[in-house]
Coordinates of C-alpha atoms in Angstrom, one line a residue:
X1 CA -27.9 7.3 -8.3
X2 CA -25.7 8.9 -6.1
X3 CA -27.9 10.8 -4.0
X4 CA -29.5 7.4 -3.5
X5 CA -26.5 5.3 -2.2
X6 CA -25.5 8.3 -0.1
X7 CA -29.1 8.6 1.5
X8 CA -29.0 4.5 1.8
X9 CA -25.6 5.1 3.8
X10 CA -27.6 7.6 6.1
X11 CA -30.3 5.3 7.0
X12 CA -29.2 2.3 6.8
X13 CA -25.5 1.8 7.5
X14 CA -24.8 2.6 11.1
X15 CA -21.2 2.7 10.2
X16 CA -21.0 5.0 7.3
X17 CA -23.2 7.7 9.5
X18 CA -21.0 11.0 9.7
X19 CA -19.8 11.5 13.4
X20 CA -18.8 14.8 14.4
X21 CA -15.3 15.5 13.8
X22 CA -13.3 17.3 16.9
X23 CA -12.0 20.7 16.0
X24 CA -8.4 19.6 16.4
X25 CA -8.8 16.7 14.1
X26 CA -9.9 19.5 11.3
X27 CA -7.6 19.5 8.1
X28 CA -5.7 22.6 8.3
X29 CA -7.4 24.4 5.0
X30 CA -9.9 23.4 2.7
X31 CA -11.2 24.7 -0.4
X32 CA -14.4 26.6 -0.3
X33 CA -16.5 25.5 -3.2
X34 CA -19.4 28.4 -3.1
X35 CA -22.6 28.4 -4.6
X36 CA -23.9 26.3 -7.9
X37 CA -22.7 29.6 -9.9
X38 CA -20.1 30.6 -8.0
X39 CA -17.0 31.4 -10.7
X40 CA -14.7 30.9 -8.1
X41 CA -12.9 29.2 -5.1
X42 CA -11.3 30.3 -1.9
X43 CA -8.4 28.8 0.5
X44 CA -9.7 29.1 3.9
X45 CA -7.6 28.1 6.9
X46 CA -9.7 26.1 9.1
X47 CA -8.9 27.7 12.3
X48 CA -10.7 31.0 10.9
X49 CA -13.8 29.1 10.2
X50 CA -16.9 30.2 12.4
X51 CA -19.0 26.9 12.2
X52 CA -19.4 24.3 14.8
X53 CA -19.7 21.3 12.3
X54 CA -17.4 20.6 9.5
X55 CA -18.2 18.5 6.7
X56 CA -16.3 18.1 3.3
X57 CA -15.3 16.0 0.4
X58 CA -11.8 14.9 -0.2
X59 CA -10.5 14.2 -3.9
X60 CA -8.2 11.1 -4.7
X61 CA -6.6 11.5 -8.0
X62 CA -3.2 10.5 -10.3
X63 CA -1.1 13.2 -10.6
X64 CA 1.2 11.8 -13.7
X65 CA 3.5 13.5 -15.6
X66 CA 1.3 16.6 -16.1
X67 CA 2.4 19.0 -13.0
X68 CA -1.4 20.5 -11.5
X69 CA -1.7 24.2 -10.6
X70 CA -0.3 24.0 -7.3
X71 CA -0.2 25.4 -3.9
X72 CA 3.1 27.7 -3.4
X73 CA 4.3 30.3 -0.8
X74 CA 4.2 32.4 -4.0
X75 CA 0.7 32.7 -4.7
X76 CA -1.0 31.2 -1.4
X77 CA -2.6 34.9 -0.8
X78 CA -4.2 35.0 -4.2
X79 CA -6.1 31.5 -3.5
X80 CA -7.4 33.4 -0.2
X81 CA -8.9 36.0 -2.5
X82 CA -10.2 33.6 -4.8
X83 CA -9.0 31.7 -7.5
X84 CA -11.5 31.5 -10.8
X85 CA -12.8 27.9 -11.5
X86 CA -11.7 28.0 -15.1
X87 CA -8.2 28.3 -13.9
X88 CA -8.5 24.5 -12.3
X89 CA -7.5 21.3 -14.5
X90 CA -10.6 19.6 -15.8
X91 CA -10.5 17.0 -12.6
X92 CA -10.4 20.1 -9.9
X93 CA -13.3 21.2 -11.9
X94 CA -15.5 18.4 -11.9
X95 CA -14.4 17.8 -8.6
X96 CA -15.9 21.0 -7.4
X97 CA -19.0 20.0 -9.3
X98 CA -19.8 17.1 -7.7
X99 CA -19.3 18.4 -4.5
X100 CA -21.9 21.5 -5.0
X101 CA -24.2 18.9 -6.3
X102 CA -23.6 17.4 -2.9
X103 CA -24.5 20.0 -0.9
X104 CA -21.1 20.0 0.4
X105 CA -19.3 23.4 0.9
X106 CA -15.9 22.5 1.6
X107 CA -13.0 20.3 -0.3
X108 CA -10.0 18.8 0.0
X109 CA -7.1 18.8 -2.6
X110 CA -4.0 17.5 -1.9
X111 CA -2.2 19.9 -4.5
X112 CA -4.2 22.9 -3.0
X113 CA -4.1 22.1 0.4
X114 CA -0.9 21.8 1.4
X115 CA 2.1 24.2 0.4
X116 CA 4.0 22.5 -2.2
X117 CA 7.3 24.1 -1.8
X118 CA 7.6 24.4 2.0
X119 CA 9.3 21.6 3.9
X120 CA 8.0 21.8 7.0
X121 CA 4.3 22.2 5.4
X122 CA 4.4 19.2 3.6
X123 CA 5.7 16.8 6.7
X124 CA 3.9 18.3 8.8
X125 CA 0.4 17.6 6.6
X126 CA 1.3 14.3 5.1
X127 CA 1.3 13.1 8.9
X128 CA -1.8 13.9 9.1
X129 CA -3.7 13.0 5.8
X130 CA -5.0 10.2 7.8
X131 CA -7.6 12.1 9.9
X132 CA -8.3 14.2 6.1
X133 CA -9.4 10.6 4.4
X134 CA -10.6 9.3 7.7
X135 CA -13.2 12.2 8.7
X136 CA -14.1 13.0 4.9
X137 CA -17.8 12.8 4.1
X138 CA -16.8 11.5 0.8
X139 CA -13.9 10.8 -1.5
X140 CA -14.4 11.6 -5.0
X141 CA -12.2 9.0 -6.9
X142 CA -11.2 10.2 -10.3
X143 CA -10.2 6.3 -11.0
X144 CA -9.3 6.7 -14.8
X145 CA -7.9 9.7 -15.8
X146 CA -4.0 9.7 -16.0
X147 CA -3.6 13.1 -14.6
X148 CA -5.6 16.3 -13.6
X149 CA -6.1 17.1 -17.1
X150 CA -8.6 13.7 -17.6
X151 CA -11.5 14.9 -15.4
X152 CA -14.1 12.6 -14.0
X153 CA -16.6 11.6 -16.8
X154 CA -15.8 9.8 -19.6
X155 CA -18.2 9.4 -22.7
X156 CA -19.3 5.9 -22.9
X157 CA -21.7 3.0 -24.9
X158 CA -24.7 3.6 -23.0
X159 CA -25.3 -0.7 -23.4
X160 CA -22.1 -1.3 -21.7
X161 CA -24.2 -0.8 -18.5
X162 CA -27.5 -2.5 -19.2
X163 CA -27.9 -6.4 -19.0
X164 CA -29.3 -7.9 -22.1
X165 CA -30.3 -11.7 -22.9
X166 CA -30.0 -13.1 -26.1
X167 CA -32.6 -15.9 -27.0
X168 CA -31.2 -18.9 -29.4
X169 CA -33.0 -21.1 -31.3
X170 CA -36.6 -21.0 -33.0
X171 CA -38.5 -20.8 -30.2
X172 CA -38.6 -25.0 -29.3
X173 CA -36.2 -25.7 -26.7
X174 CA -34.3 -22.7 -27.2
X175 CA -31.4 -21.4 -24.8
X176 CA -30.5 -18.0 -23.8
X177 CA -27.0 -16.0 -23.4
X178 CA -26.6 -13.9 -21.2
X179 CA -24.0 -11.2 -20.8
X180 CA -21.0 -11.2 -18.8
X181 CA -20.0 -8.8 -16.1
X182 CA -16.9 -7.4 -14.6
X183 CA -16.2 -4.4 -12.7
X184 CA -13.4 -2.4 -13.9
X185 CA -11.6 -3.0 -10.6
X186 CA -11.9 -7.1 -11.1
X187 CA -10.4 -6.7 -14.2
X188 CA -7.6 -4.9 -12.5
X189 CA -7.1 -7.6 -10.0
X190 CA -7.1 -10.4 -12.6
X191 CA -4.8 -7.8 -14.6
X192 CA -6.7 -8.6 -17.9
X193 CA -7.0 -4.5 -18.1
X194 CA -5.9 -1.1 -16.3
X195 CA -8.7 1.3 -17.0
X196 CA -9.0 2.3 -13.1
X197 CA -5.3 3.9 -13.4
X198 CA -5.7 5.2 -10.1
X199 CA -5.8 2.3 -8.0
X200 CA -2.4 1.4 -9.2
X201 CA -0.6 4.5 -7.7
X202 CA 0.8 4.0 -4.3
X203 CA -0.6 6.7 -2.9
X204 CA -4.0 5.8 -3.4
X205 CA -4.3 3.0 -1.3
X206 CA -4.1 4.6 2.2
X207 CA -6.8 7.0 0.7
X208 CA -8.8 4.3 -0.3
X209 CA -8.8 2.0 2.5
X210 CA -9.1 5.1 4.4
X211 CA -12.1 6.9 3.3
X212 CA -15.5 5.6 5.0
X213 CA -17.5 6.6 2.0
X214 CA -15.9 5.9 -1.9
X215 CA -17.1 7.4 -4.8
X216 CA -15.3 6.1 -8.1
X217 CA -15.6 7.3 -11.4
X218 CA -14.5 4.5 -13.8
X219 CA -14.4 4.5 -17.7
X220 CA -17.7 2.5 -18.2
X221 CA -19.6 3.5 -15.1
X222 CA -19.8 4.7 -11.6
X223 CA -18.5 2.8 -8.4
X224 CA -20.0 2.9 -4.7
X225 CA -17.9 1.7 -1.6
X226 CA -18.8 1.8 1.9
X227 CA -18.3 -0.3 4.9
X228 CA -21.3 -2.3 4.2
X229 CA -21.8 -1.7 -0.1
X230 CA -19.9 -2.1 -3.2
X231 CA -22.1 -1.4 -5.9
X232 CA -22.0 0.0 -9.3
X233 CA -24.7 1.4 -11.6
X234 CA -25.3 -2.0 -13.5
X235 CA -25.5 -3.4 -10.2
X236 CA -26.9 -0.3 -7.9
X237 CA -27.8 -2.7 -4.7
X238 CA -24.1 -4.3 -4.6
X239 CA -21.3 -6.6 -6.8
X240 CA -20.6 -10.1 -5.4
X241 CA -17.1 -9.6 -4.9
X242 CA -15.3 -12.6 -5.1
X243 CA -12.1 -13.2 -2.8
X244 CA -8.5 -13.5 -3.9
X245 CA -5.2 -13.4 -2.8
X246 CA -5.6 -15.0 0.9
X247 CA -9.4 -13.8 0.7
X248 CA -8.7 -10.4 0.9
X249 CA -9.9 -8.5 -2.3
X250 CA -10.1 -4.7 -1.3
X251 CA -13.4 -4.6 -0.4
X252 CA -12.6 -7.4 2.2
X253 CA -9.7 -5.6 3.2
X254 CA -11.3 -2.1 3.2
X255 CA -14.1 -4.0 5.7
X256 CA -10.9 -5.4 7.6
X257 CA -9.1 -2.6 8.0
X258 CA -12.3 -0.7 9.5
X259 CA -13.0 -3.1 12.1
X260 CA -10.1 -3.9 13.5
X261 CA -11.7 -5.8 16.5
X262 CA -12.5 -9.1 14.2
X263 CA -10.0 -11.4 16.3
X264 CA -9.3 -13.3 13.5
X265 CA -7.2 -10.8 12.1
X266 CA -4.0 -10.0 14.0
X267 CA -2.3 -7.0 13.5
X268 CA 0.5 -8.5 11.7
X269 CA -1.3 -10.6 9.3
X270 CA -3.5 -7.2 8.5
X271 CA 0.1 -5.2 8.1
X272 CA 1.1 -8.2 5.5
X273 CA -1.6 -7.9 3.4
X274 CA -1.5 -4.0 3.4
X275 CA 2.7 -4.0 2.7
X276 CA 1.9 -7.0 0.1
X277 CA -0.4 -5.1 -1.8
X278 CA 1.4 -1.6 -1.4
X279 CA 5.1 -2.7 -2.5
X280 CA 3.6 -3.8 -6.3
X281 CA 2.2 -0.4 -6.9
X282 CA 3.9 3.0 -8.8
X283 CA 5.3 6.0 -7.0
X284 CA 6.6 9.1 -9.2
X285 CA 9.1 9.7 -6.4
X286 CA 10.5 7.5 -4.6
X287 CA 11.6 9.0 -1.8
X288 CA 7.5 8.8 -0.5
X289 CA 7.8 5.2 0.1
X290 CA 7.3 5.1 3.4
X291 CA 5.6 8.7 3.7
X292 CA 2.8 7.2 1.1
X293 CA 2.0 4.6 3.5
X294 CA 2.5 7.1 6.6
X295 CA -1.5 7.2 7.4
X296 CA -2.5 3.4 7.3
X297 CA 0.7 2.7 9.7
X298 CA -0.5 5.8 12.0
X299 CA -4.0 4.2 12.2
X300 CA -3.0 0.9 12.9
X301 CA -0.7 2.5 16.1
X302 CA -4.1 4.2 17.2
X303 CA -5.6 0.7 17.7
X304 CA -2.5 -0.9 18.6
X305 CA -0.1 2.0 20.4
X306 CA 1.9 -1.3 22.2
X307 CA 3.6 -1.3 18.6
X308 CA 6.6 0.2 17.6
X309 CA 7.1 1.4 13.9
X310 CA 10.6 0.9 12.1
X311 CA 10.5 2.0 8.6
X312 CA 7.6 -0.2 7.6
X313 CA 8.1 -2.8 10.0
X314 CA 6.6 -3.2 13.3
X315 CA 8.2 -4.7 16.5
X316 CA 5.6 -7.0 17.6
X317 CA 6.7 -9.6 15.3
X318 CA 9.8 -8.2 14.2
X319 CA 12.0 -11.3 13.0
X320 CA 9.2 -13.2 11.3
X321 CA 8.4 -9.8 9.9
X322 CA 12.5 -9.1 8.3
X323 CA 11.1 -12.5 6.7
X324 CA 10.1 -10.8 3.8
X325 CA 10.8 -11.8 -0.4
X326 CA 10.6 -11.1 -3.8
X327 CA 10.2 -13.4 -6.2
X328 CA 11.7 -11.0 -9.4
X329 CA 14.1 -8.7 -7.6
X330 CA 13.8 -5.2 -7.6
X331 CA 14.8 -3.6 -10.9
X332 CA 17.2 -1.3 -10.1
X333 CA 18.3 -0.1 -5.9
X334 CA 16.4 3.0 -5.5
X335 CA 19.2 6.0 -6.1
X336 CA 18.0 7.8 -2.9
X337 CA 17.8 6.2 0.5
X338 CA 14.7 5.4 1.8
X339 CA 15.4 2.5 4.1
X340 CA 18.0 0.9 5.8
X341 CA 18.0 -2.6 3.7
X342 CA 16.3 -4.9 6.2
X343 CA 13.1 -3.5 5.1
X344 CA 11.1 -4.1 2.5
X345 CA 10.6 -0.3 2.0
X346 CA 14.4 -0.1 0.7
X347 CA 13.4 -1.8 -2.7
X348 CA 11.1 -0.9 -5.6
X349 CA 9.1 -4.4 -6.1
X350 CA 6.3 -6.5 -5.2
X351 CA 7.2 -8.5 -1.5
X352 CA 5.8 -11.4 0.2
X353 CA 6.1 -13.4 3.8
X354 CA 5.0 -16.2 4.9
X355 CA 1.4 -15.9 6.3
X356 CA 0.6 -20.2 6.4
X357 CA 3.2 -20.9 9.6
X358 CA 1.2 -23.2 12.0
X359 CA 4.4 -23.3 14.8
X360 CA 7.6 -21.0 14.4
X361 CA 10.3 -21.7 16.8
X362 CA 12.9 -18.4 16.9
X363 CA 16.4 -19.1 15.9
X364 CA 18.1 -15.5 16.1
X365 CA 17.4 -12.9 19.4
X366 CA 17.1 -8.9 18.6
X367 CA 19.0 -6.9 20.8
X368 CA 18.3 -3.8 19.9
X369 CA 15.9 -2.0 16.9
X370 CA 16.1 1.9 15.9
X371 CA 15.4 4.3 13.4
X372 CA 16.7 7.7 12.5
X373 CA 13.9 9.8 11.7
X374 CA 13.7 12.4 8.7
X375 CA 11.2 14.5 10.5
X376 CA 10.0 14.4 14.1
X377 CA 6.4 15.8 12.8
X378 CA 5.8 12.5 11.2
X379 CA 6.9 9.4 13.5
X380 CA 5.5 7.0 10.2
X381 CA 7.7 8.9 7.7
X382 CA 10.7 9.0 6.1
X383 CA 14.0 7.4 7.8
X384 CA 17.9 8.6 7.1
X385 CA 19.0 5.7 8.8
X386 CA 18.3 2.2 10.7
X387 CA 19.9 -0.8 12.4
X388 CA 19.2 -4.0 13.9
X389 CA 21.6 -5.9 16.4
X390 CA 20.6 -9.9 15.8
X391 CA 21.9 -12.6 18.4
X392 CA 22.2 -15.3 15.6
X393 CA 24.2 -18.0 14.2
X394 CA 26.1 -17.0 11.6
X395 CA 27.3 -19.2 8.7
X396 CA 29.5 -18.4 5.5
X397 CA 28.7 -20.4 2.5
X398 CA 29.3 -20.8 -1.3
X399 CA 26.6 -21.2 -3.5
X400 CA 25.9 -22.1 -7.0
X401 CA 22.9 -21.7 -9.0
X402 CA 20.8 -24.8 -9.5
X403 CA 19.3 -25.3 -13.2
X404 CA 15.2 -24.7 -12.1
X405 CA 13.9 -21.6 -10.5
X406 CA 15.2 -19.9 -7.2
X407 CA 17.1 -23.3 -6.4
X408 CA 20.3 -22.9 -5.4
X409 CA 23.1 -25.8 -4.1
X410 CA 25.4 -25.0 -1.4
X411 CA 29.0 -25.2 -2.7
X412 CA 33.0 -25.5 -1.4
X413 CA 32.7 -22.8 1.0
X414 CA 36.3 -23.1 2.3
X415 CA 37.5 -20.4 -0.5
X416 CA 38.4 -17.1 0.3
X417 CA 35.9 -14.7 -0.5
X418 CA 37.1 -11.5 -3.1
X419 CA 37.2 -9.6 -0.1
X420 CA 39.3 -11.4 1.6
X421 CA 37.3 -11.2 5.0
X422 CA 38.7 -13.8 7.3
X423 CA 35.6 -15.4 8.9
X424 CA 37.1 -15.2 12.6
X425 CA 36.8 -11.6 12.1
X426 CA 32.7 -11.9 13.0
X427 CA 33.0 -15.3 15.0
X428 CA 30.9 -17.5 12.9
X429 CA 29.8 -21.4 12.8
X430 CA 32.0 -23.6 11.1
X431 CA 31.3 -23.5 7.6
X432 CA 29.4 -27.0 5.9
X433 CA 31.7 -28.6 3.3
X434 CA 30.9 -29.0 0.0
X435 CA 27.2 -30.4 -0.5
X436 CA 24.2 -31.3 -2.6
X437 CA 21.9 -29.2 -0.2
X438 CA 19.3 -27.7 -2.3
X439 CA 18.6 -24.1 -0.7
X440 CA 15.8 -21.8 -2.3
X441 CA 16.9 -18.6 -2.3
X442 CA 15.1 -15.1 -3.5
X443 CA 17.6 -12.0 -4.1
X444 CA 16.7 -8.5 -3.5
X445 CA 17.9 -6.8 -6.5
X446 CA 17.2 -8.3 -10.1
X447 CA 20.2 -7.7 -12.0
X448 CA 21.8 -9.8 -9.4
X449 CA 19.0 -12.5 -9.4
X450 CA 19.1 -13.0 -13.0
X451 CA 23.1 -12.7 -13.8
X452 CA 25.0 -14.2 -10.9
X453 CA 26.0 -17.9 -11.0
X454 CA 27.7 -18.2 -7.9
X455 CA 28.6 -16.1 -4.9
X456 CA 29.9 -16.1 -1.0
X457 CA 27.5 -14.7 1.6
X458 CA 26.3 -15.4 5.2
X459 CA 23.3 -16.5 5.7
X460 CA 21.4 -16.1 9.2
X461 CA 18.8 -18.4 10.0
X462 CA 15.9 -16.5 12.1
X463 CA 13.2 -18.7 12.6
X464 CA 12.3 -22.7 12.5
X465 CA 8.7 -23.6 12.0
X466 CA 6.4 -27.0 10.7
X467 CA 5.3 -27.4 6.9
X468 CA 2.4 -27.0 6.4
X469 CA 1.3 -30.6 6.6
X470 CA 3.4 -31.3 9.3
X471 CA 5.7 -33.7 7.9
X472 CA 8.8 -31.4 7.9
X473 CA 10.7 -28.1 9.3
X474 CA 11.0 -25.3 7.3
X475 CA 14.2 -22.9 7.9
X476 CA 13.7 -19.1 7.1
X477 CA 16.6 -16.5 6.7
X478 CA 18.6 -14.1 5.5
X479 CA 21.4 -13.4 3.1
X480 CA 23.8 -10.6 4.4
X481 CA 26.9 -9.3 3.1
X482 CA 29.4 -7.3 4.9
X483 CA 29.8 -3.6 4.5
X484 CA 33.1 -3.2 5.6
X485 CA 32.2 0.3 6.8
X486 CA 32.2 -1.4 10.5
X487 CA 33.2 -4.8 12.6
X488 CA 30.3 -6.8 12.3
X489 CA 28.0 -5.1 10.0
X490 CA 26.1 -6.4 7.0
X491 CA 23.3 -5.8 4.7
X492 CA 20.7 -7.9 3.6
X493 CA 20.8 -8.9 -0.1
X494 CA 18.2 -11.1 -0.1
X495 CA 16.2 -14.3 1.7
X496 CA 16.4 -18.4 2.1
X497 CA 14.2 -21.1 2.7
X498 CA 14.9 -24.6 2.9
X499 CA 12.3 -27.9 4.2
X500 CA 13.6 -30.8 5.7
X501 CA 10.7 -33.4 5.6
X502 CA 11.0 -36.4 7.7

């Protein structure tokens, strides 16, 4: 079945042909897999390699708490000379398997490709795992197994994949049931069921979205995606997949993201969906917030270089895109620093924006934008340090929590805050009297979200734009509090809306 879809691809898919790759776009090693009975496999640097055309397979998988053999300074020599095939976790194994079967010579690991314990290595090759997934022939998805140790086949109900029609009745005007059928990754949209444990990793997404040519092995059955096919082996000549969440289900967004020339997807409504979808899913370290997500945001700069990247936000649309918010909170602020607290990236939970804004009117300026980089060798990586400088109005304000939801009321905002910060001190508005202004407001961090009754903040309106019926204004911004580390300076702690409807 596989050797059919891939043969399919070849003739009839003009997309998912295999160009050739340019030397320097070549991953830096690769595994040599050897012959159908070869007991063993080598590192090879690519730059030794004396072939003109390159083609490999690339393996996406979870790494979970089980710690793979690994790459290390210590024994990168002995991977040169060959390291046995019974020495590889079950997933390497079948990994290697189905790329002999492919007629493949060469994969990719992440774990064996790139030196775990150096520095350097490991910026220097995440920054480029994009080209890796990108000029792949194939990525071999080892969707449910929970860590190297699960492999890629999974013993199953052979009927679990066969349609079958039940007749009812005696034969006179008798009906017919017929099964019902999901893919596994449906049911992992509609959350009814997490059997492809992959696709919930961070990681994973940029590899997926990524990868020209998809190859996923579920719990039930096998999984094709291209640029043109999604098919499984109930279904071998394609799945209708439905769309969800603002039509963009990841096949949709996997087409999307490949041809970016459709005009009726701008760059920053493609970066929503991708950050929308990325912020909800799991990272065993995180510190690879931003690094995890490195690859997509240095594709989208190759087809937009105009853009400038600021730790997951780019400056094309910079103040509707601070507009971000979380409905929950995050659970806990991460204990390492992996962005300044304007962006999303700086919080461990599922974030929105508003994509439905017919007309936005600015309300605040940006002066001036900037990052401090971790590592020069990857320009989409991790940050130690950001700021913004806002031209904005500026308002101090009590508020109370309302009884329903997010709602909140503005309250006697003439009290001194506990800090004592005189408002002259950052030159802001006048301050509205006590009110029955309902304000909707959605706070970064949970335990604050669910515990706090009342508080003093600023809030900074950003942008003005019509409802989406027209009949109103909607006011977007953000809730700052100083840090008293410097005149002037705040942090985000979360976002407001309000609608005036006339």
């Amino acid at each position: 079945q596989v050797l059919q879809w891939s043969q399919n691809c070849s003739s009839l898919h003009p997309h998912c042909k295999p160009r050739i790759i340019p030397r320097e776009e070549w991953p830096t090693r690769l595994l040599d897999v050897g012959g159908a009975d070869s007991p063993v496999i080598r590192l090879c640097d690519t730059i030794k390699l004396d072939i003109t055309t390159l083609e490999y397979t690339t393996l996406s998988h979870c790494w979970g708490d089980y710690i793979p053999i690994r790459l290390l300074k210590s024994n990168y020599s002995s991977f040169v000379d060959g390291k046995p095939l019974c020495s590889l976790p079950k997933t390497f194994q079948d990994a290697v398997e189905v790329t002999r079967k492919l007629d493949v010579r060469f994969l990719w690991i992440d774990s064996l490709c790139i030196v775990q314990d150096s520095t350097s290595d490991w910026a220097k090759e995440s920054g480029k795992m994009r080209l890796v997934y990108r000029n792949s022939s194939l990525t071999i998805a080892a969707a449910a197994a929970v860590d190297a140790t699960g492999g890629l086949f999974s013993s199953r109900n052979p009927l679990t994949v066969v349609p079958c029609s039940v007749e009812l009745g005696d034969g006179h005007g008798s009906r017919h049931a017929w099964s019902m059928y999901m893919s596994e990754d449906e049911e992992e949209e509609t959350n009814q069921q997490r059997s492809l444990i992959l696709f919930t990793r961070a990681w994973v997404l940029q590899e997926r979205l990524l990868s020209p040519l998809l190859l996923i092995f579920g719990k039930r059955e096998l999984y094709w995606e291209c640029l043109r096919l999604y098919a499984s082996e109930v279904y071998p000549e394609g799945i209708r997949f439905f769309d969800r969440s603002y039509g963009l289900d990841i096949f949709t967004l996997r087409r999307v993201w490949n041809n970016r020339s459709d005009s009726s997807w701008s760059p920053w409504r493609l970066w929503n969906a991708i950050f929308s979808r990325y912020s909800g899913l799991k990272l065993s370290h995180t510190s690879d917030k931003l690094v995890a997500l490195a690859g997509l945001a240095a594709d989208l700069h190759t087809a937009f270089p105009n853009m400038i990247y600021l730790a997951g936000i780019w400056s094309n649309r910079l103040r509707r895109g601070l507009l971000w918010y979380c409905y929950d909170g995050s659970p806990w602020r991460k204990p390492c620093y992996t962005a300044p607290s304007w962006s999303w990236a700086s919080i461990d939970a599922p974030v929105w924006t508003n994509n439905n804004v017919s007309f936005s009117d600015a309300i605040a300026e940006v002066l001036d934008a900037q990052v401090s980089l971790s590592s020069p060798a990857n320009p989409y990586g991790m940050v130690t340090d950001g700021h913004i400088r806002l031209k904005a109005p500026l308002v101090r304000l009590g508020l109370r929590r309302g009884s329903i939801g997010r709602r909140w009321y503005i309250a006697d905002s003439n009290e001194e805050s506990e800090s004592g910060t005189e408002d002259s001190e950052y030159g802001i508005a006048d301050s509205i009297p006590n009110s029955t202004i309902e304000i909707n407001i959605a706070l970064d961090d949970r335990a604050a979200s669910q515990s706090i009754q009342s508080f003093f903040a600023y809030l900074v309106p950003l942008a003005a734009s019509l409802t989406k019926r027209g009949d109103g204004l909607h006011l977007e911004g953000l809730i700052l509090i100083p840090t008293h580390l410097k005149r002037g300076q705040f942090r985000r702690i979360g976002y407001f809306y309000l609608r005036d409807y006339w």
